[in-house]
XYZ file of C-alpha atoms in Angstrom:
475
model
C -0.079 -0.469 -0.544
C 3.212 2.886 0.888
C 4.175 1.467 -2.123
C 1.313 2.505 -4.437
C 1.099 5.639 -2.399
C 5.012 7.123 -3.761
C 3.976 5.752 -7.308
C 1.182 7.726 -7.552
C 2.588 10.315 -5.720
C 5.745 10.253 -8.088
C 3.152 10.097 -11.292
C 1.054 13.610 -10.243
C 4.168 15.193 -9.337
C 5.327 14.246 -13.269
C 2.081 14.791 -14.842
C 2.580 18.244 -12.801
C 6.223 18.382 -13.925
C 4.538 18.454 -17.283
C 1.902 20.997 -16.961
C 4.134 23.160 -16.142
C 6.384 22.866 -18.852
C 7.444 26.229 -20.149
C 8.621 26.514 -23.844
C 9.926 29.689 -25.473
C 9.031 29.655 -29.215
C 11.925 31.832 -30.004
C 14.131 29.095 -29.584
C 12.764 27.420 -32.571
C 12.730 23.495 -33.401
C 16.099 22.795 -32.303
C 15.151 24.194 -28.476
C 12.467 22.020 -28.340
C 14.180 18.594 -29.198
C 16.951 19.891 -27.114
C 14.088 20.800 -24.036
C 12.415 17.310 -24.734
C 16.345 15.864 -24.656
C 16.662 17.087 -20.509
C 13.290 16.498 -19.732
C 11.863 13.450 -21.233
C 14.534 10.964 -19.657
C 12.900 11.944 -16.108
C 9.476 10.956 -16.887
C 9.680 7.219 -15.909
C 5.679 6.400 -15.690
C 3.514 6.076 -19.431
C 1.237 8.461 -18.117
C 3.222 12.062 -17.512
C 5.513 10.948 -21.173
C 1.354 10.649 -22.504
C 1.250 14.012 -21.146
C 3.803 15.667 -23.000
C 3.028 14.075 -25.927
C -0.325 15.535 -26.042
C 1.194 18.811 -25.816
C 3.484 17.727 -28.573
C 0.650 16.730 -30.811
C 0.664 19.212 -34.420
C -1.336 19.154 -37.281
C -2.945 21.542 -39.767
C -4.687 23.625 -37.386
C -2.334 22.517 -33.836
C 0.345 24.505 -32.352
C 2.935 22.882 -30.753
C 3.103 23.737 -27.035
C 0.360 25.732 -27.931
C 2.336 28.486 -28.925
C 3.135 28.180 -32.758
C 2.443 26.454 -35.898
C 5.147 23.866 -36.592
C 5.540 25.734 -39.924
C 6.931 28.820 -38.361
C 8.627 26.962 -35.648
C 11.261 25.453 -38.799
C 10.641 28.402 -40.909
C 12.962 30.517 -37.490
C 15.237 28.047 -37.806
C 15.716 28.678 -41.046
C 16.824 32.170 -40.494
C 14.358 32.937 -43.408
C 14.697 36.830 -43.317
C 18.185 37.624 -43.906
C 18.051 34.940 -46.766
C 16.945 35.724 -50.365
C 13.397 34.569 -50.912
C 13.491 32.032 -53.795
C 11.310 32.265 -56.715
C 10.144 28.804 -56.524
C 8.270 29.014 -53.371
C 6.748 25.833 -53.421
C 10.295 24.202 -53.126
C 10.358 26.746 -50.068
C 7.289 25.614 -48.402
C 8.445 21.752 -49.285
C 11.483 22.223 -47.698
C 9.778 23.234 -44.643
C 7.090 20.450 -45.044
C 9.978 17.922 -44.643
C 11.729 20.263 -41.663
C 8.036 19.819 -39.910
C 8.223 15.294 -40.421
C 11.339 15.621 -39.320
C 11.131 17.427 -36.290
C 7.723 15.875 -35.629
C 8.973 12.559 -35.519
C 12.027 13.233 -33.635
C 10.215 14.788 -31.118
C 8.300 11.646 -30.633
C 11.347 9.058 -30.586
C 12.087 11.116 -27.582
C 9.721 9.639 -25.515
C 10.613 6.351 -26.541
C 12.719 4.082 -23.847
C 16.371 4.143 -24.865
C 16.636 1.085 -26.933
C 13.499 2.081 -28.980
C 14.894 5.411 -28.900
C 18.311 4.014 -30.733
C 16.948 2.207 -33.274
C 14.074 4.748 -34.456
C 16.008 7.983 -34.853
C 17.553 5.518 -37.757
C 14.202 5.832 -39.036
C 14.007 9.996 -38.231
C 17.911 9.915 -40.864
C 15.599 8.904 -43.774
C 13.624 12.121 -42.652
C 16.649 13.897 -42.994
C 17.316 12.358 -45.693
C 14.592 13.609 -47.517
C 14.871 16.984 -46.047
C 18.016 17.329 -47.819
C 17.188 16.765 -51.538
C 14.391 19.597 -50.786
C 17.119 21.906 -49.447
C 18.965 21.132 -52.600
C 16.266 22.511 -54.594
C 15.681 25.354 -52.296
C 19.643 26.592 -52.027
C 20.403 26.067 -55.906
C 19.271 29.018 -56.705
C 20.914 31.971 -54.707
C 24.273 29.404 -54.782
C 24.312 29.177 -59.098
C 24.048 33.211 -58.764
C 26.585 33.692 -56.156
C 29.157 31.711 -57.994
C 27.961 33.353 -61.383
C 28.853 36.756 -59.252
C 32.659 35.649 -57.955
C 33.096 33.620 -61.633
C 34.543 30.535 -58.990
C 33.461 26.743 -58.958
C 31.552 25.206 -56.766
C 35.086 23.980 -55.012
C 36.202 27.116 -54.169
C 32.560 28.280 -52.664
C 31.644 28.017 -49.415
C 28.098 26.910 -48.421
C 27.621 29.320 -45.961
C 24.195 30.964 -48.258
C 22.928 27.876 -48.315
C 20.699 27.835 -44.880
C 18.125 25.022 -45.554
C 21.193 22.698 -45.989
C 23.477 23.582 -42.690
C 19.822 23.615 -41.208
C 19.025 19.935 -43.089
C 22.942 18.827 -41.835
C 22.947 20.476 -38.152
C 19.238 17.411 -37.864
C 21.611 14.999 -39.150
C 24.286 15.475 -37.566
C 22.620 15.845 -33.604
C 20.659 12.920 -34.368
C 23.462 10.072 -35.740
C 25.203 11.712 -32.230
C 21.965 11.255 -30.225
C 22.527 7.349 -32.190
C 26.116 6.766 -30.927
C 26.150 8.162 -27.907
C 22.538 6.133 -26.917
C 24.611 2.472 -27.647
C 27.369 4.104 -24.862
C 24.380 4.346 -22.427
C 23.239 0.660 -23.496
C 26.668 -0.201 -23.063
C 27.428 -1.994 -26.388
C 30.754 -0.793 -27.025
C 34.177 -2.223 -26.043
C 36.502 -0.682 -24.434
C 38.715 -1.647 -27.683
C 36.351 0.248 -29.592
C 36.410 3.487 -27.556
C 38.926 5.606 -29.331
C 36.671 4.472 -32.601
C 34.193 5.888 -30.789
C 34.648 8.983 -29.747
C 36.513 9.387 -32.692
C 33.548 9.633 -34.814
C 31.760 11.248 -31.998
C 33.941 14.396 -32.112
C 33.439 14.810 -36.073
C 29.969 14.931 -35.807
C 30.355 17.954 -33.130
C 32.334 19.870 -35.199
C 29.669 20.007 -37.492
C 28.175 20.536 -35.478
C 29.585 23.715 -34.315
C 30.015 25.251 -38.480
C 26.213 24.479 -38.074
C 25.620 26.700 -34.620
C 28.198 29.458 -36.038
C 26.450 30.024 -40.052
C 23.263 29.836 -37.916
C 24.351 32.596 -35.262
C 26.231 34.204 -38.584
C 22.872 34.815 -39.906
C 21.038 35.967 -36.897
C 22.690 38.612 -36.088
C 21.995 39.597 -39.801
C 18.958 39.247 -38.908
C 18.587 41.652 -36.006
C 20.976 43.905 -37.477
C 18.631 44.182 -39.970
C 15.409 44.661 -37.910
C 16.999 47.141 -35.728
C 17.357 49.134 -38.864
C 14.119 49.102 -39.897
C 13.171 50.005 -36.532
C 15.255 52.784 -36.634
C 13.105 53.608 -40.172
C 10.328 53.323 -38.362
C 10.645 55.238 -35.401
C 11.868 58.334 -37.835
C 9.152 58.232 -39.588
C 6.694 58.781 -36.433
C 8.714 61.265 -35.245
C 8.717 62.941 -38.705
C 4.844 62.530 -38.651
C 4.477 63.956 -35.419
C 6.469 66.764 -35.703
C 4.885 68.081 -39.105
C 1.158 68.184 -38.044
C 2.419 69.438 -34.916
C 3.786 72.498 -36.661
C 0.961 72.836 -38.921
C -1.690 73.050 -36.119
C 0.655 75.953 -34.048
C 0.509 77.499 -37.376
C -2.853 77.561 -37.748
C -3.679 78.249 -34.017
C -1.265 81.245 -34.175
C -3.193 82.612 -37.301
C -6.261 82.524 -35.010
C -4.757 84.192 -31.612
C -3.337 86.975 -33.695
C -6.355 87.776 -35.940
C -8.336 87.832 -32.058
C -5.673 88.822 -29.673
C -7.496 87.028 -27.015
C -5.550 84.793 -24.476
C -7.863 81.971 -25.137
C -6.205 81.586 -29.073
C -2.492 81.074 -27.192
C -3.929 78.570 -24.508
C -5.685 76.607 -27.471
C -2.061 76.508 -29.742
C -0.593 75.251 -26.591
C -3.272 72.693 -25.969
C -2.989 71.874 -29.683
C 0.610 71.454 -30.362
C 1.036 69.215 -27.049
C -1.519 66.468 -28.415
C 0.528 67.196 -31.555
C 3.856 66.423 -30.174
C 2.287 63.817 -27.726
C 0.506 62.097 -30.900
C 3.710 61.655 -32.563
C 5.911 60.342 -29.789
C 3.176 57.696 -28.551
C 3.392 56.870 -32.504
C 6.933 56.382 -32.646
C 7.416 54.846 -29.329
C 4.504 52.393 -30.039
C 6.461 51.624 -33.255
C 9.593 50.864 -30.963
C 7.882 49.182 -28.545
C 6.612 46.610 -31.029
C 10.186 46.515 -33.003
C 11.955 45.631 -29.669
C 9.859 42.437 -28.855
C 10.769 41.114 -32.564
C 14.138 41.848 -31.389
C 14.317 40.344 -27.968
C 12.478 37.038 -29.186
C 15.932 37.377 -32.023
C 17.933 37.745 -29.245
C 16.816 34.762 -27.017
C 16.848 33.035 -30.187
C 20.025 34.070 -30.632
C 21.284 33.296 -26.751
C 20.379 29.623 -27.192
C 22.271 28.579 -30.335
C 24.830 30.398 -28.604
C 24.667 28.144 -25.584
C 24.308 24.908 -26.971
C 26.726 25.993 -29.929
C 29.269 26.265 -26.355
C 28.509 22.717 -25.189
C 28.779 21.054 -28.049
C 32.464 22.896 -28.197
C 33.018 21.497 -24.685
C 32.050 17.823 -25.259
C 34.378 17.969 -28.536
C 37.226 18.749 -26.561
C 36.508 15.695 -24.061
C 35.714 13.645 -26.990
C 39.013 14.981 -28.546
C 40.825 14.692 -24.943
C 39.822 10.579 -24.765
C 40.934 9.701 -27.669
C 44.279 11.356 -27.654
C 43.870 9.317 -24.036
C 43.452 6.166 -25.505
C 46.354 6.589 -27.712
C 48.982 7.542 -24.591
C 47.592 4.301 -22.963
C 48.231 1.831 -26.004
C 51.778 3.435 -26.265
C 52.537 2.862 -22.646
C 50.653 -0.933 -22.986
C 48.413 0.049 -20.232
C 44.924 -1.476 -22.448
C 44.396 -5.090 -22.701
C 43.829 -6.310 -26.404
C 40.916 -7.417 -27.659
C 41.704 -10.634 -29.938
C 39.176 -11.153 -32.668
C 40.473 -13.272 -35.643
C 37.394 -13.457 -37.414
C 36.214 -9.610 -36.685
C 38.783 -6.860 -37.228
C 39.014 -3.018 -36.753
C 37.259 -2.428 -40.342
C 34.308 -5.693 -39.249
C 33.924 -3.586 -36.247
C 33.659 0.251 -37.983
C 31.099 -0.803 -40.729
C 29.331 -3.097 -37.590
C 28.829 0.290 -35.620
C 29.082 3.092 -38.412
C 27.316 1.624 -41.818
C 24.302 2.713 -40.702
C 25.505 6.709 -40.805
C 25.853 6.167 -44.221
C 21.715 6.517 -45.579
C 22.497 9.934 -45.501
C 24.684 12.473 -47.475
C 24.643 15.136 -45.128
C 27.046 15.448 -42.892
C 29.532 13.400 -45.083
C 29.844 9.476 -44.060
C 33.501 8.962 -42.653
C 35.434 6.006 -43.790
C 37.351 3.192 -41.599
C 40.598 4.794 -43.640
C 40.169 7.433 -42.569
C 40.202 6.634 -39.007
C 43.369 4.764 -39.047
C 45.052 8.212 -41.299
C 43.517 10.602 -37.521
C 44.635 8.025 -34.879
C 47.912 7.047 -36.458
C 50.456 7.668 -33.243
C 53.063 6.294 -34.238
C 55.327 9.846 -34.691
C 54.509 10.218 -31.030
C 55.723 9.380 -28.274
C 53.092 8.968 -24.648
C 54.665 12.171 -22.881
C 53.284 14.004 -26.219
C 49.907 12.564 -26.676
C 49.390 12.772 -22.846
C 50.008 16.549 -23.082
C 48.272 16.811 -26.000
C 45.417 15.224 -23.990
C 45.932 17.605 -20.777
C 45.236 20.760 -23.164
C 42.077 18.749 -24.423
C 40.661 18.533 -21.289
C 41.750 21.800 -20.193
C 39.854 23.216 -23.076
C 36.585 21.294 -21.478
C 36.745 22.647 -18.524
C 37.288 26.739 -19.819
C 34.210 26.283 -22.521
C 32.215 24.818 -19.593
C 32.819 28.173 -17.458
C 32.190 30.547 -20.564
C 28.610 28.375 -20.713
C 27.634 28.775 -16.963
C 28.332 32.680 -17.749
C 26.341 32.840 -19.841
C 23.355 30.558 -19.269
C 23.744 33.154 -16.285
C 23.972 35.888 -18.298
C 21.150 35.592 -20.759
C 18.844 33.242 -18.988
C 19.488 33.207 -14.627
C 20.752 30.395 -14.274
C 23.095 29.451 -11.795
C 23.819 26.013 -11.321
C 25.028 23.755 -14.241
C 22.751 20.883 -14.867
C 23.663 17.168 -14.462
C 24.946 16.424 -17.886
C 27.342 19.401 -17.626
C 28.439 18.060 -14.356
C 29.045 14.913 -15.269
C 31.103 16.431 -18.287
C 33.189 19.130 -16.484
C 34.050 16.055 -13.716
C 34.890 13.394 -16.104
C 37.102 15.983 -17.435
C 38.461 17.220 -13.904
C 38.834 13.305 -13.690
C 40.988 12.270 -17.165
C 42.746 14.993 -16.428
C 44.237 13.889 -13.025
C 45.433 10.203 -14.565
C 47.004 12.318 -17.511
C 48.892 14.074 -14.091
C 49.877 9.877 -12.854
C 51.098 8.525 -16.096
C 53.407 11.480 -16.666
C 55.014 11.109 -13.038
C 54.306 7.313 -13.772
C 56.478 7.704 -17.293
C 59.196 9.826 -15.949
C 59.494 6.830 -13.413
C 59.760 4.117 -15.567
C 57.114 2.766 -14.636
C 54.952 0.873 -16.846
C 52.581 -1.942 -14.443
C 50.112 0.482 -14.542
C 46.906 -1.466 -15.822
C 43.469 1.115 -17.245
C 39.408 0.252 -16.653
C 36.793 2.567 -17.307
C 33.409 3.961 -16.461
C 31.300 6.269 -17.856
C 29.297 9.194 -16.187
C 26.086 10.695 -17.422
C 26.144 7.666 -19.510
C 28.678 8.380 -22.009
C 31.535 10.891 -20.573
C 34.186 7.551 -20.305
C 36.805 8.382 -17.017
C 40.098 6.181 -16.922
C 40.619 4.407 -13.485
C 44.527 3.418 -13.235
C 45.209 0.576 -11.039
C 48.185 -2.413 -10.852
C 45.775 -5.017 -11.417
C 43.536 -5.506 -14.022
C 39.807 -4.368 -13.726
C 36.997 -6.505 -15.341
C 36.867 -5.185 -19.201
C 33.475 -3.282 -19.981
C 30.448 -5.251 -21.774
C 29.644 -5.590 -24.691
C 26.867 -7.135 -26.570
C 27.569 -10.768 -28.290
C 31.591 -10.781 -26.684
C-alpha cells in the first residue's frame, strides 16, 4: 500500500511538471528538441510521457505546445528573413513541410525508452535525407547566382549562404550523435572500440559547431536588419508627428493673432502638446513593437550560442579521450581484444555503416580513422600533454557556458549533464598527470579500466591489477 501511494505521488508530480513545462517559441525546433532531451528521461511513467506527447501533438490547425505553428517553428530555425526569397516558393514550402515531418518524428521518438529510442532514430535519418534533397532545390538558385557573380567553381565556394542545407546538416548530425551516445549508455561498446567511437563523435560535434556558427551569423544579420527597420519606422513616426504639430501650431497662431485673445494662445499650447504627444506616442509604439521582435531574436541567438558552447566543450572532451586512449596504447596500459574473425574494419562497418544512409554530413570511412589516429610518430608524453590540453579546454568552455547561462537566462547552477562533463574532464586530467609521473619513473605496470559519467563520458581509472573489461553485447 505504501509503495502504491509513493508511486501515485510520483506520477502526480511528473504530471504537474509536464503541465508546468514552459517552452520559449523563439528557441525554435532545435530548442524544443533540446528541451525534450533534458525532460523526457526524467519522466518514468507512461501517463506523464503520454501527457507530454499530447502537448506536442501537431496538425493542420494545432500549435506546438500551444504556442506556435510547426511551420513557423522550423522557418524561424532556418533564419529565412536575411535569406533571399527563392523564385519558386513551392520548393521552400516543400522543404519546410519536410522539416516539420522530421522534427515531429524526432520529438515523438524522444518519448520512447532508450533502446527503442536508439532504433527509431535511424528511421528519422531517412526524413533528414528527404530534407537534404528538398534543401538542394531551395538553395541552388542563390548559390548559382553567387557563383556567377564571383566567377568561381563549386569546389572553391563555401556553403555559407545555403541555410536550408545548413539546418538539415545540423539536424542530421544531432540525430547521428544521439544514436552513438545511446549505444554507449546501453553499454554496447567494448574498450577497444572507444577510440573509434569518440573519434566519430568528435567529427559530428565539429560539424554541429560549423552549423551553429552559420545559424548564429545569419541570426545577427537578421537582428541588424530588424534594428535598422525599427530605426527607420521611428524616424518616420517622429517626422510625421512634428509635421502635424507645426501645421496645427501655425493655424492656432493665425487665430490668436486675428483675435488677440488669451484663449487663442491657450488653445495653441494645448494643440501643440497634443500633436507632440501623438507623434512621440506613434514612434514609441513602433519602437515597442519592434523591440519585442528583437528580444525574441536575442533569446534565440542566446539559445543557439549556449548549444554551440556546450557542443564545443563536449568535442574537446571527446578529443581528449581519443588522445588519452592513444597514449595508453603506446604505453602498454590497455588490454588487447583478440578477435580473429572480427577486425577493426569489420567493427567499424558494424557500428557506423548505418549512418551512411544520409549524405549530410558526409559519412566517414575506416581509412580516415586509421590516418587520423595514427600515433606512430608520437611518444606517450606528447600524447598525454595533448590530452591534458583538451581536458583543460573542456573546463574553460564549461566555465564560459555557465557565465553565458547566468547572463542570458539567470541560470546559476549547471545541469546534470554539464556536471558529469566537468567531472569527467577533471578526472581524466588527473589521470593524465598520474601517467606523466609514472612515465617519468619508468613504471609500466599500471592497468586501466573505464567507467562512464552521464552515460557516455568515459573516465580512465588506473590500478596495479587488471580490472574487469567493459561489457559488450555478443562478447
